[in-house]
Amino acid sequence: GVAADDAASNTPASNQFVLRNMLSRDARSHLSLGDDEAAELALATIVVCMVYLTRAPLAESELFGHLRRLGLEAGQPHDVFGAKWEQRLLAREFVRRQWLTRKKVKDGGGGGGGGGGVG
């Protein structure tokens, strides 16, 4: 709708998107995550979005390049994700949960870079 101030000034309202939580307070209490779970889910969301946006298998080197721009350096401990986050979470945990699939890609095949890809 149009806000009262916008209607009075004849200025068209801008479109906005708002997320609404339709769950009851009781239902939300059962969905709370611990700090470690929330951190893992946040990283998984970032990685899955990056893979999705490429619309093709994403070379591991490209994924780590994107993560580096966000302040996640492979081989370096992270304040939230801890030590060896890239091995523990990306290579093992996310694959185990079937959030990611790793596969070897022949040189020149998909994802832009050589080496393994995630998709």
Coordinates of N, CA and C in Angstrom, one line a residue:
G1 N 0.8 -1.2 0.0 CA 0.0 0.0 0.0 C 0.9 1.2 0.0
V2 N 0.2 2.4 0.0 CA 0.9 3.7 0.0 C 0.8 4.2 1.4
A3 N 1.9 4.7 1.9 CA 2.0 5.3 3.2 C 1.3 6.6 3.2
A4 N 0.7 7.0 4.4 CA 0.0 8.3 4.5 C 0.8 9.5 4.0
D5 N 2.1 9.5 4.4 CA 3.0 10.6 4.0 C 3.1 10.7 2.5
D6 N 3.3 9.5 1.9 CA 3.5 9.4 0.4 C 2.2 9.9 -0.3
A7 N 1.1 9.5 0.2 CA -0.2 9.9 -0.4 C -0.4 11.4 -0.3
A8 N -0.1 11.9 0.8 CA -0.2 13.4 1.0 C 0.7 14.2 0.1
S9 N 1.9 13.7 -0.2 CA 2.8 14.4 -1.0 C 2.8 14.1 -2.5
N10 N 1.9 13.2 -2.9 CA 1.8 12.7 -4.3 C 3.0 12.1 -4.8
T11 N 3.9 11.6 -3.9 CA 5.1 10.9 -4.3 C 4.8 9.5 -4.3
P12 N 5.1 8.8 -5.4 CA 4.8 7.3 -5.4 C 5.7 6.6 -4.4
A13 N 5.1 5.6 -3.7 CA 5.8 4.8 -2.7 C 6.7 3.9 -3.5
S14 N 7.9 3.6 -2.9 CA 8.8 2.6 -3.5 C 8.4 1.2 -3.0
N15 N 8.7 0.3 -3.9 CA 8.4 -1.1 -3.5 C 9.4 -1.6 -2.5
Q16 N 8.9 -2.4 -1.5 CA 9.8 -3.0 -0.5 C 9.4 -4.4 -0.3
F17 N 10.3 -5.2 0.0 CA 10.1 -6.6 0.3 C 10.4 -6.8 1.8
V18 N 9.5 -7.5 2.5 CA 9.6 -7.8 3.9 C 9.4 -9.2 4.2
L19 N 10.3 -9.9 4.9 CA 10.0 -11.2 5.4 C 9.2 -11.2 6.7
R20 N 8.2 -12.1 6.7 CA 7.4 -12.1 7.9 C 7.5 -13.5 8.5
N21 N 7.6 -13.6 9.8 CA 7.6 -14.9 10.4 C 6.2 -15.2 10.9
M22 N 5.6 -16.3 10.3 CA 4.2 -16.6 10.5 C 4.1 -17.7 11.6
L23 N 5.2 -18.2 12.2 CA 5.2 -19.2 13.2 C 4.8 -18.6 14.5
S24 N 4.1 -19.4 15.3 CA 3.8 -18.9 16.7 C 5.1 -18.9 17.5
R25 N 5.1 -18.2 18.6 CA 6.3 -18.2 19.5 C 6.6 -19.6 20.0
D26 N 5.6 -20.4 20.3 CA 5.9 -21.8 20.7 C 6.6 -22.6 19.6
A27 N 6.1 -22.5 18.4 CA 6.7 -23.2 17.3 C 8.2 -22.7 17.1
R28 N 8.4 -21.4 17.2 CA 9.8 -20.9 17.0 C 10.7 -21.4 18.0
S29 N 10.2 -21.6 19.3 CA 11.1 -22.0 20.3 C 11.7 -23.4 20.0
H30 N 11.0 -24.2 19.3 CA 11.5 -25.6 18.9 C 12.5 -25.5 17.8
L31 N 12.6 -24.4 17.1 CA 13.5 -24.3 15.9 C 14.8 -23.6 16.2
S32 N 15.0 -23.2 17.4 CA 16.3 -22.5 17.7 C 17.5 -23.4 17.5
L33 N 18.5 -22.7 17.0 CA 19.8 -23.4 16.7 C 20.8 -23.0 17.7
G34 N 21.7 -23.9 18.1 CA 22.9 -23.5 18.9 C 23.8 -22.6 18.0
D35 N 24.8 -22.0 18.6 CA 25.8 -21.2 17.9 C 26.5 -21.9 16.8
D36 N 27.0 -23.1 17.1 CA 27.7 -23.9 16.1 C 26.8 -24.3 14.9
E37 N 25.6 -24.7 15.2 CA 24.6 -25.0 14.1 C 24.3 -23.8 13.3
A38 N 24.0 -22.7 13.9 CA 23.7 -21.5 13.2 C 24.9 -21.1 12.3
A39 N 26.1 -21.2 12.8 CA 27.3 -20.8 12.0 C 27.4 -21.8 10.8
E40 N 27.2 -23.0 11.0 CA 27.3 -24.0 9.9 C 26.2 -23.7 8.9
L41 N 25.0 -23.5 9.3 CA 23.9 -23.2 8.4 C 24.2 -21.9 7.6
A42 N 24.8 -20.9 8.2 CA 25.1 -19.6 7.6 C 26.1 -19.9 6.5
L43 N 27.2 -20.6 6.8 CA 28.2 -20.9 5.8 C 27.6 -21.8 4.6
A44 N 26.8 -22.8 5.0 CA 26.2 -23.6 4.0 C 25.3 -22.8 3.0
T45 N 24.6 -21.8 3.6 CA 23.7 -21.0 2.8 C 24.5 -20.1 1.8
I46 N 25.6 -19.6 2.3 CA 26.5 -18.8 1.4 C 27.1 -19.6 0.3
V47 N 27.6 -20.8 0.6 CA 28.2 -21.7 -0.4 C 27.1 -22.2 -1.4
V48 N 26.0 -22.6 -0.9 CA 24.9 -23.1 -1.8 C 24.5 -22.0 -2.8
C49 N 24.3 -20.8 -2.2 CA 23.9 -19.7 -3.1 C 25.0 -19.4 -4.2
M50 N 26.3 -19.4 -3.8 CA 27.3 -19.2 -4.8 C 27.3 -20.3 -5.9
V51 N 27.1 -21.5 -5.5 CA 27.0 -22.6 -6.5 C 25.8 -22.4 -7.4
Y52 N 24.7 -22.1 -6.8 CA 23.4 -21.9 -7.5 C 23.6 -20.7 -8.5
L53 N 24.2 -19.6 -8.1 CA 24.3 -18.5 -9.0 C 25.2 -18.7 -10.2
T54 N 26.1 -19.6 -10.1 CA 27.0 -19.9 -11.2 C 26.2 -20.7 -12.3
R55 N 25.2 -21.4 -11.9 CA 24.4 -22.2 -12.8 C 25.2 -23.3 -13.5
A56 N 26.3 -23.7 -12.9 CA 27.1 -24.8 -13.4 C 28.0 -25.2 -12.2
P57 N 28.6 -26.4 -12.4 CA 29.5 -26.8 -11.3 C 30.5 -25.7 -11.0
L58 N 30.8 -25.4 -9.8 CA 31.8 -24.4 -9.4 C 33.1 -25.0 -9.0
A59 N 34.1 -24.6 -9.7 CA 35.5 -25.1 -9.3 C 35.8 -24.7 -7.9
E60 N 36.5 -25.6 -7.2 CA 36.8 -25.4 -5.8 C 37.7 -24.1 -5.7
S61 N 38.6 -23.8 -6.6 CA 39.4 -22.6 -6.6 C 38.5 -21.3 -6.7
E62 N 37.5 -21.4 -7.5 CA 36.6 -20.3 -7.6 C 35.8 -20.0 -6.4
L63 N 35.3 -21.1 -5.8 CA 34.5 -21.0 -4.5 C 35.4 -20.4 -3.4
F64 N 36.6 -20.8 -3.3 CA 37.5 -20.3 -2.3 C 37.9 -18.8 -2.6
G65 N 37.9 -18.5 -3.9 CA 38.1 -17.1 -4.3 C 37.0 -16.2 -3.8
H66 N 35.7 -16.6 -4.0 CA 34.6 -15.9 -3.5 C 34.6 -15.8 -2.0
L67 N 34.9 -16.9 -1.3 CA 34.9 -16.9 0.1 C 36.0 -16.0 0.7
R68 N 37.1 -15.9 0.0 CA 38.2 -15.0 0.4 C 37.7 -13.6 0.4
R69 N 36.9 -13.2 -0.6 CA 36.4 -11.9 -0.7 C 35.5 -11.5 0.5
L70 N 34.9 -12.6 1.1 CA 34.0 -12.4 2.3 C 34.8 -12.5 3.6
G71 N 36.1 -12.7 3.5 CA 37.0 -12.7 4.7 C 37.2 -14.2 5.2
L72 N 36.9 -15.2 4.4 CA 37.2 -16.6 4.8 C 38.4 -17.1 4.0
E73 N 39.5 -17.2 4.7 CA 40.7 -17.6 4.0 C 41.0 -19.1 4.3
A74 N 41.1 -19.9 3.3 CA 41.3 -21.3 3.5 C 42.7 -21.5 4.2
G75 N 42.7 -22.4 5.2 CA 43.9 -22.7 5.9 C 44.1 -21.8 7.1
Q76 N 43.2 -20.8 7.3 CA 43.3 -19.8 8.4 C 42.1 -20.1 9.3
P77 N 42.3 -20.1 10.6 CA 41.1 -20.2 11.5 C 40.2 -19.0 11.4
H78 N 38.9 -19.2 11.6 CA 37.9 -18.2 11.5 C 37.3 -18.0 12.9
D79 N 37.0 -16.8 13.3 CA 36.4 -16.5 14.6 C 35.1 -17.3 14.8
V80 N 34.3 -17.4 13.8 CA 33.0 -18.1 13.9 C 33.0 -19.6 13.6
F81 N 33.7 -19.9 12.5 CA 33.7 -21.3 12.0 C 34.8 -22.1 12.5
G82 N 35.8 -21.5 13.2 CA 36.9 -22.3 13.8 C 38.0 -22.7 12.9
A83 N 38.9 -23.5 13.4 CA 40.1 -24.0 12.7 C 39.7 -25.0 11.7
K84 N 40.4 -25.1 10.6 CA 40.2 -26.1 9.5 C 38.7 -26.1 9.1
W85 N 38.0 -25.0 9.1 CA 36.6 -24.9 8.7 C 36.4 -25.4 7.3
E86 N 37.3 -25.2 6.4 CA 37.1 -25.6 5.0 C 37.2 -27.1 4.9
Q87 N 38.0 -27.8 5.6 CA 38.1 -29.2 5.6 C 36.9 -29.9 6.3
R88 N 36.7 -29.4 7.5 CA 35.7 -30.0 8.4 C 34.3 -29.8 7.8
L89 N 34.0 -28.5 7.4 CA 32.6 -28.2 7.0 C 32.4 -28.5 5.5
L90 N 33.2 -27.9 4.7 CA 33.0 -28.0 3.2 C 33.2 -29.4 2.7
A91 N 34.4 -29.9 3.1 CA 34.8 -31.2 2.5 C 34.1 -32.4 3.1
R92 N 33.8 -32.3 4.4 CA 33.2 -33.5 5.0 C 31.7 -33.3 5.4
E93 N 31.5 -32.3 6.2 CA 30.1 -32.2 6.8 C 29.0 -31.9 5.8
F94 N 29.3 -30.9 4.9 CA 28.3 -30.5 3.9 C 28.1 -31.6 2.9
V95 N 29.1 -32.4 2.6 CA 28.9 -33.5 1.6 C 28.2 -34.6 2.3
R96 N 28.5 -34.9 3.6 CA 27.8 -35.9 4.3 C 26.3 -35.7 4.4
R97 N 26.0 -34.4 4.6 CA 24.6 -34.0 4.7 C 23.9 -33.9 3.4
Q98 N 24.7 -34.1 2.3 CA 24.2 -34.0 0.9 C 23.8 -32.6 0.5
W99 N 24.4 -31.6 1.2 CA 24.1 -30.2 0.8 C 25.0 -29.9 -0.4
L100 N 26.2 -30.5 -0.5 CA 27.1 -30.4 -1.6 C 27.5 -31.7 -2.2
T101 N 27.9 -31.7 -3.4 CA 28.4 -32.9 -4.1 C 29.8 -32.5 -4.6
R102 N 30.8 -33.3 -4.3 CA 32.1 -33.0 -4.9 C 32.4 -34.0 -6.0
K103 N 33.0 -33.6 -7.1 CA 33.4 -34.5 -8.1 C 34.6 -34.0 -8.8
K104 N 35.4 -34.9 -9.3 CA 36.6 -34.6 -10.1 C 36.1 -34.1 -11.5
V105 N 36.8 -33.1 -12.0 CA 36.4 -32.6 -13.3 C 37.7 -32.6 -14.1
K106 N 37.6 -33.2 -15.4 CA 38.8 -33.2 -16.2 C 39.2 -31.8 -16.6
D107 N 40.5 -31.6 -16.9 CA 40.9 -30.2 -17.3 C 40.1 -29.8 -18.5
G108 N 39.7 -28.5 -18.4 CA 38.9 -27.9 -19.5 C 37.4 -28.2 -19.3
G109 N 37.1 -28.9 -18.3 CA 35.6 -29.2 -18.1 C 35.0 -28.3 -17.0
G110 N 34.0 -27.6 -17.3 CA 33.1 -26.9 -16.4 C 33.8 -26.2 -15.3
G111 N 33.1 -25.2 -14.8 CA 33.5 -24.5 -13.6 C 34.6 -23.5 -13.7
G112 N 35.1 -23.3 -14.9 CA 36.1 -22.3 -15.2 C 37.5 -22.6 -14.8
G113 N 37.7 -23.3 -13.7 CA 39.1 -23.6 -13.3 C 39.3 -25.1 -13.2
G114 N 40.5 -25.5 -13.1 CA 40.8 -27.0 -13.0 C 40.5 -27.5 -11.7
G115 N 40.7 -28.8 -11.5 CA 40.6 -29.4 -10.2 C 39.2 -29.8 -9.9
G116 N 38.9 -30.0 -8.6 CA 37.6 -30.5 -8.2 C 36.5 -29.4 -8.3
G117 N 35.3 -29.8 -8.3 CA 34.2 -28.8 -8.4 C 33.2 -29.2 -7.3
V118 N 32.4 -28.2 -7.0 CA 31.2 -28.4 -6.1 C 30.0 -28.1 -6.9
G119 N 29.0 -28.8 -6.6 CA 27.7 -28.5 -7.3 C 26.6 -29.2 -6.6

